[in-house]
Short mmCIF file of C-alpha atoms in Angstrom, two decimals:
data_model
loop_
_atom_site.label_atom_id
_atom_site.label_comp_id
_atom_site.label_asym_id
_atom_site.label_seq_id
_atom_site.Cartn_x
_atom_site.Cartn_y
_atom_site.Cartn_z
CA UNK A 242 -65.55 -11.58 4.68
CA UNK A 243 -64.84 -7.71 5.88
CA UNK A 244 -65.05 -6.90 9.60
CA UNK A 245 -63.86 -3.56 11.50
CA UNK A 246 -63.10 -4.85 15.37
CA UNK A 247 -62.95 -2.22 17.89
CA UNK A 248 -61.08 -3.96 21.11
CA UNK A 249 -62.38 -1.65 23.18
CA UNK A 250 -65.56 -1.00 24.20
CA UNK A 251 -65.31 2.01 27.30
CA UNK A 252 -62.28 3.99 27.20
CA UNK A 253 -62.30 6.14 30.70
CA UNK A 254 -59.32 9.28 30.26
CA UNK A 255 -58.35 12.08 32.56
CA UNK A 256 -58.49 15.47 30.83
CA UNK A 257 -55.44 16.25 28.79
CA UNK A 258 -54.35 12.90 28.62
CA UNK A 259 -53.44 11.26 25.89
CA UNK A 260 -55.93 8.61 24.16
CA UNK A 261 -55.75 5.82 21.32
CA UNK A 262 -58.39 3.98 20.19
CA UNK A 263 -57.81 1.15 18.59
CA UNK A 264 -59.73 -0.08 15.47
CA UNK A 265 -58.24 -2.84 13.02
CA UNK A 266 -59.81 -4.55 9.99
CA UNK A 267 -60.09 -7.70 7.75
CA UNK A 268 -60.27 -7.30 4.04
CA UNK A 269 -59.00 -8.90 0.47
CA UNK A 270 -59.00 -5.46 -1.11
CA UNK A 271 -58.28 -1.95 -1.48
CA UNK A 272 -60.19 0.31 1.58
CA UNK A 273 -61.01 3.49 2.71
CA UNK A 274 -61.14 4.08 6.31
CA UNK A 275 -63.15 6.65 8.33
CA UNK A 276 -63.86 7.03 11.89
CA UNK A 277 -67.35 9.04 13.24
CA UNK A 278 -67.93 10.36 16.19
CA UNK A 279 -71.45 10.29 17.85
CA UNK A 280 -72.62 13.03 20.89
CA UNK A 281 -75.54 11.81 22.56
CA UNK A 282 -79.05 11.82 20.74
CA UNK A 283 -77.47 12.46 17.21
CA UNK A 284 -76.49 11.38 14.53
CA UNK A 285 -72.61 10.15 13.41
CA UNK A 286 -70.98 13.57 12.13
CA UNK A 287 -67.56 12.24 9.68
CA UNK A 288 -63.93 13.48 12.24
CA UNK A 289 -61.58 11.47 9.69
CA UNK A 290 -61.37 9.62 6.54
CA UNK A 291 -57.72 7.88 4.46
CA UNK A 292 -58.39 6.90 1.46
CA UNK A 293 -55.03 7.70 -0.29
CA UNK A 294 -51.97 9.00 0.27
CA UNK A 295 -49.91 9.67 3.42
CA UNK A 296 -51.68 6.89 5.67
CA UNK A 297 -52.05 9.65 8.24
CA UNK A 298 -54.78 12.53 8.50
CA UNK A 299 -55.78 15.05 11.41
CA UNK A 300 -59.13 16.07 12.27
CA UNK A 301 -59.97 19.67 12.46
CA UNK A 302 -59.89 19.48 17.17
CA UNK A 303 -57.16 17.88 17.12
CA UNK A 304 -57.36 14.05 16.24
CA UNK A 305 -55.48 12.06 14.15
CA UNK A 306 -54.85 8.49 12.86
CA UNK A 307 -52.94 6.24 10.97
CA UNK A 308 -53.05 3.63 8.07
CA UNK A 309 -51.13 0.74 9.09
CA UNK A 310 -51.99 -1.79 5.96
CA UNK A 311 -48.89 -4.06 7.43
CA UNK A 312 -50.94 -4.39 10.42
CA UNK A 313 -54.92 -3.33 9.01
CA UNK A 314 -54.82 -0.22 11.81
CA UNK A 315 -56.35 2.70 11.93
CA UNK A 316 -55.92 3.43 15.62
CA UNK A 317 -57.29 6.77 16.08
CA UNK A 318 -55.34 9.02 19.07
CA UNK A 319 -55.12 12.59 20.29
CA UNK A 320 -51.98 14.26 22.71
CA UNK A 321 -55.17 16.08 24.97
CA UNK A 322 -58.26 15.43 26.21
CA UNK A 323 -60.87 17.07 26.76
CA UNK A 324 -64.40 17.62 28.23
CA UNK A 325 -65.96 17.79 25.06
CA UNK A 326 -65.03 15.05 23.31
CA UNK A 327 -66.94 12.39 24.99
CA UNK A 328 -68.81 10.34 22.98
CA UNK A 329 -68.65 8.39 21.08
CA UNK A 330 -66.27 6.96 18.61
CA UNK A 331 -67.10 4.88 15.18
CA UNK A 332 -64.37 3.16 12.73
CA UNK A 333 -65.92 2.55 9.30
CA UNK A 334 -64.93 0.75 6.51
CA UNK A 335 -64.77 -0.01 2.82
CA UNK A 336 -63.53 -2.05 0.30
CA UNK A 337 -62.95 0.25 -2.68
CA UNK A 338 -66.02 0.05 -5.87
CA UNK A 339 -68.50 -1.24 -2.97
CA UNK A 340 -71.28 0.41 -1.17
CA UNK A 341 -71.12 -0.95 1.22
CA UNK A 342 -69.49 0.96 4.78
CA UNK A 343 -68.46 -1.50 8.01
CA UNK A 344 -68.99 -0.39 11.06
CA UNK A 345 -67.01 -1.40 14.20
CA UNK A 346 -69.73 -1.69 17.35
CA UNK A 347 -68.37 1.36 18.78
CA UNK A 348 -65.79 3.22 22.16
CA UNK A 349 -67.31 4.77 23.99
CA UNK A 350 -64.87 8.00 25.17
CA UNK A 351 -65.44 9.28 28.63
CA UNK A 352 -62.93 12.04 30.27
CA UNK A 353 -63.21 12.78 33.11
CA UNK A 354 -62.14 16.35 35.11
CA UNK B 178 -74.45 20.53 8.42
CA UNK B 179 -76.12 17.94 5.65
CA UNK B 180 -79.69 18.59 4.64
CA UNK B 181 -81.00 14.98 6.33
CA UNK B 182 -84.20 15.65 7.74
CA UNK B 183 -85.25 11.94 8.99
CA UNK B 184 -89.22 12.12 10.92
CA UNK B 185 -90.17 10.93 13.12
CA UNK B 186 -87.70 11.72 15.95
CA UNK B 187 -89.42 9.14 17.53
CA UNK B 188 -92.56 7.14 17.74
CA UNK B 189 -94.05 3.40 19.52
CA UNK B 190 -96.06 1.18 18.17
CA UNK B 191 -97.22 -2.09 19.05
CA UNK B 192 -96.11 -5.71 17.63
CA UNK B 193 -97.82 -5.37 13.84
CA UNK B 194 -98.52 -2.91 12.79
CA UNK B 195 -97.33 -1.09 9.79
CA UNK B 196 -94.46 1.39 10.60
CA UNK B 197 -92.79 3.72 7.85
CA UNK B 198 -90.03 6.17 8.10
CA UNK B 199 -88.86 8.96 6.12
CA UNK B 200 -85.37 10.19 5.26
CA UNK B 201 -85.75 13.83 2.94
CA UNK B 202 -82.75 15.09 1.90
CA UNK B 203 -81.84 18.12 0.06
CA UNK B 204 -79.03 18.05 -0.84
CA UNK B 205 -79.76 16.05 -4.46
CA UNK B 206 -77.00 13.57 -3.94
CA UNK B 207 -77.09 10.14 -5.80
CA UNK B 208 -76.92 7.34 -2.27
CA UNK B 209 -79.32 7.25 -0.11
CA UNK B 210 -78.60 4.39 3.28
CA UNK B 211 -81.07 2.97 5.82
CA UNK B 212 -79.43 1.32 9.46
CA UNK B 213 -80.23 0.13 12.52
CA UNK B 214 -78.27 0.10 15.54
CA UNK B 215 -78.38 -1.57 18.53
CA UNK B 216 -75.61 -2.26 21.80
CA UNK B 217 -73.35 -4.02 21.07
CA UNK B 218 -73.68 -3.75 16.88
CA UNK B 219 -72.78 -0.14 16.01
CA UNK B 220 -74.52 0.62 12.93
CA UNK B 221 -75.56 -2.14 10.29
CA UNK B 222 -76.69 -1.19 6.56
CA UNK B 223 -80.47 -2.44 6.60
CA UNK B 224 -81.01 -1.57 1.95
CA UNK B 225 -78.98 1.30 0.26
CA UNK B 226 -80.88 3.32 -3.13
CA UNK B 227 -78.48 4.39 -5.84
CA UNK B 228 -80.66 6.32 -7.42
CA UNK B 229 -84.17 6.49 -8.30
CA UNK B 230 -85.99 3.46 -8.06
CA UNK B 231 -83.06 1.66 -7.65
CA UNK B 232 -82.69 -0.14 -4.18
CA UNK B 233 -80.79 -2.23 -3.01
CA UNK B 234 -80.32 -4.97 0.35
CA UNK B 235 -77.84 -4.54 2.24
CA UNK B 236 -75.92 -6.81 5.07
CA UNK B 237 -80.44 -7.00 7.48
CA UNK B 238 -82.69 -6.54 5.48
CA UNK B 239 -84.99 -8.75 6.66
CA UNK B 240 -88.35 -7.90 7.66
CA UNK B 241 -88.07 -4.37 5.76
CA UNK B 242 -88.73 -2.79 3.12
CA UNK B 243 -88.22 -0.07 0.48
CA UNK B 244 -88.91 2.93 -1.40
CA UNK B 245 -86.84 6.09 -3.72
CA UNK B 246 -89.79 7.36 -5.87
CA UNK B 247 -88.03 10.48 -6.06
CA UNK B 248 -84.32 12.15 -5.51
CA UNK B 249 -84.88 13.98 -2.05
CA UNK B 250 -87.22 10.77 -0.24
CA UNK B 251 -85.57 7.73 1.00
CA UNK B 252 -89.02 5.46 2.23
CA UNK B 253 -88.01 2.45 5.10
CA UNK B 254 -91.02 -0.35 5.83
CA UNK B 255 -91.38 -2.30 8.39
CA UNK B 256 -94.80 -4.37 6.78
CA UNK B 257 -95.41 -6.15 10.56
CA UNK B 258 -93.30 -4.79 12.67
CA UNK B 259 -91.79 -6.97 15.14
CA UNK B 260 -90.14 -6.11 18.91
CA UNK B 261 -86.47 -6.90 17.03
CA UNK B 262 -86.99 -4.35 15.16
CA UNK B 263 -86.75 -1.73 18.70
CA UNK B 264 -84.39 0.16 17.93
CA UNK B 265 -82.59 3.31 16.02
CA UNK B 266 -82.51 3.92 12.66
CA UNK B 267 -80.93 5.96 10.89
CA UNK B 268 -81.14 7.71 7.80
CA UNK B 269 -77.40 8.49 5.18
CA UNK B 270 -76.11 10.26 1.88
CA UNK B 271 -73.42 9.69 0.03
CA UNK B 272 -73.12 11.87 -3.91
CA UNK B 273 -70.98 8.80 -5.11
CA UNK B 274 -71.10 5.03 -4.77
CA UNK B 275 -68.00 3.06 -3.17
CA UNK B 276 -64.78 4.11 -5.91
CA UNK B 277 -64.42 7.35 -4.95
CA UNK B 278 -64.54 6.81 -1.29
CA UNK B 279 -66.62 9.53 -1.07
CA UNK B 280 -67.80 9.62 2.87
CA UNK B 281 -71.74 9.75 4.05
CA UNK B 282 -73.38 11.91 6.39
CA UNK B 283 -76.16 11.19 8.50
CA UNK B 284 -79.14 11.96 9.51
CA UNK B 285 -79.97 12.78 13.71
CA UNK B 286 -81.88 9.02 13.90
CA UNK B 287 -85.23 7.86 14.00
CA UNK B 288 -86.26 6.01 18.24
CA UNK B 289 -88.61 2.99 17.27
CA UNK B 290 -90.02 1.64 19.84
CA UNK B 291 -91.98 -1.90 19.27
CA UNK B 292 -93.84 -3.42 22.02
#
């Protein structure tokens, strides 16, 4: 069965420090991978996605994620975080040909001034 | 931002009453989804629709029904609400299903409390 694991429920980090939010998945078929961000009292916003091609994908606000097929991971990284990055981040996986999107339980990133 | 409107945004009701949540989109997307978000569970799919009058069950469909009579509207109904259905409900839309990897875009959610 397909599942998504976000190993860290909370990640505190100081402003301008680097951060990595971990995501692992299990699936027996090819997948599409997504990271979403949720700010307080708002819906989820798409941060970045991996569909095919280059395994390193980037967002417009400095985040990047790398698809590692052998480790079934899609970790999210940012070299220098800002206060405004404080939010909850969700990793999501969709098997190719399927309609369902499976979410991890989320990681709450708190950036400390 | 994707044109998705959820209504109501907040609702408090009593156990045993019927509740209907509405999702309205202006994007003319074929696929629409209902999720619930609970602490420690992330988002879980309740039902989805792949066209007018075409729906299917998700991971946590028990106690919920849906209807889609128009492309732009997708309704979620709790026939007899229970306290375990207290949650934040999100609607999402996408242009296509899984084949092309199109992402889903989310509304701002409905916070439902059942007392």
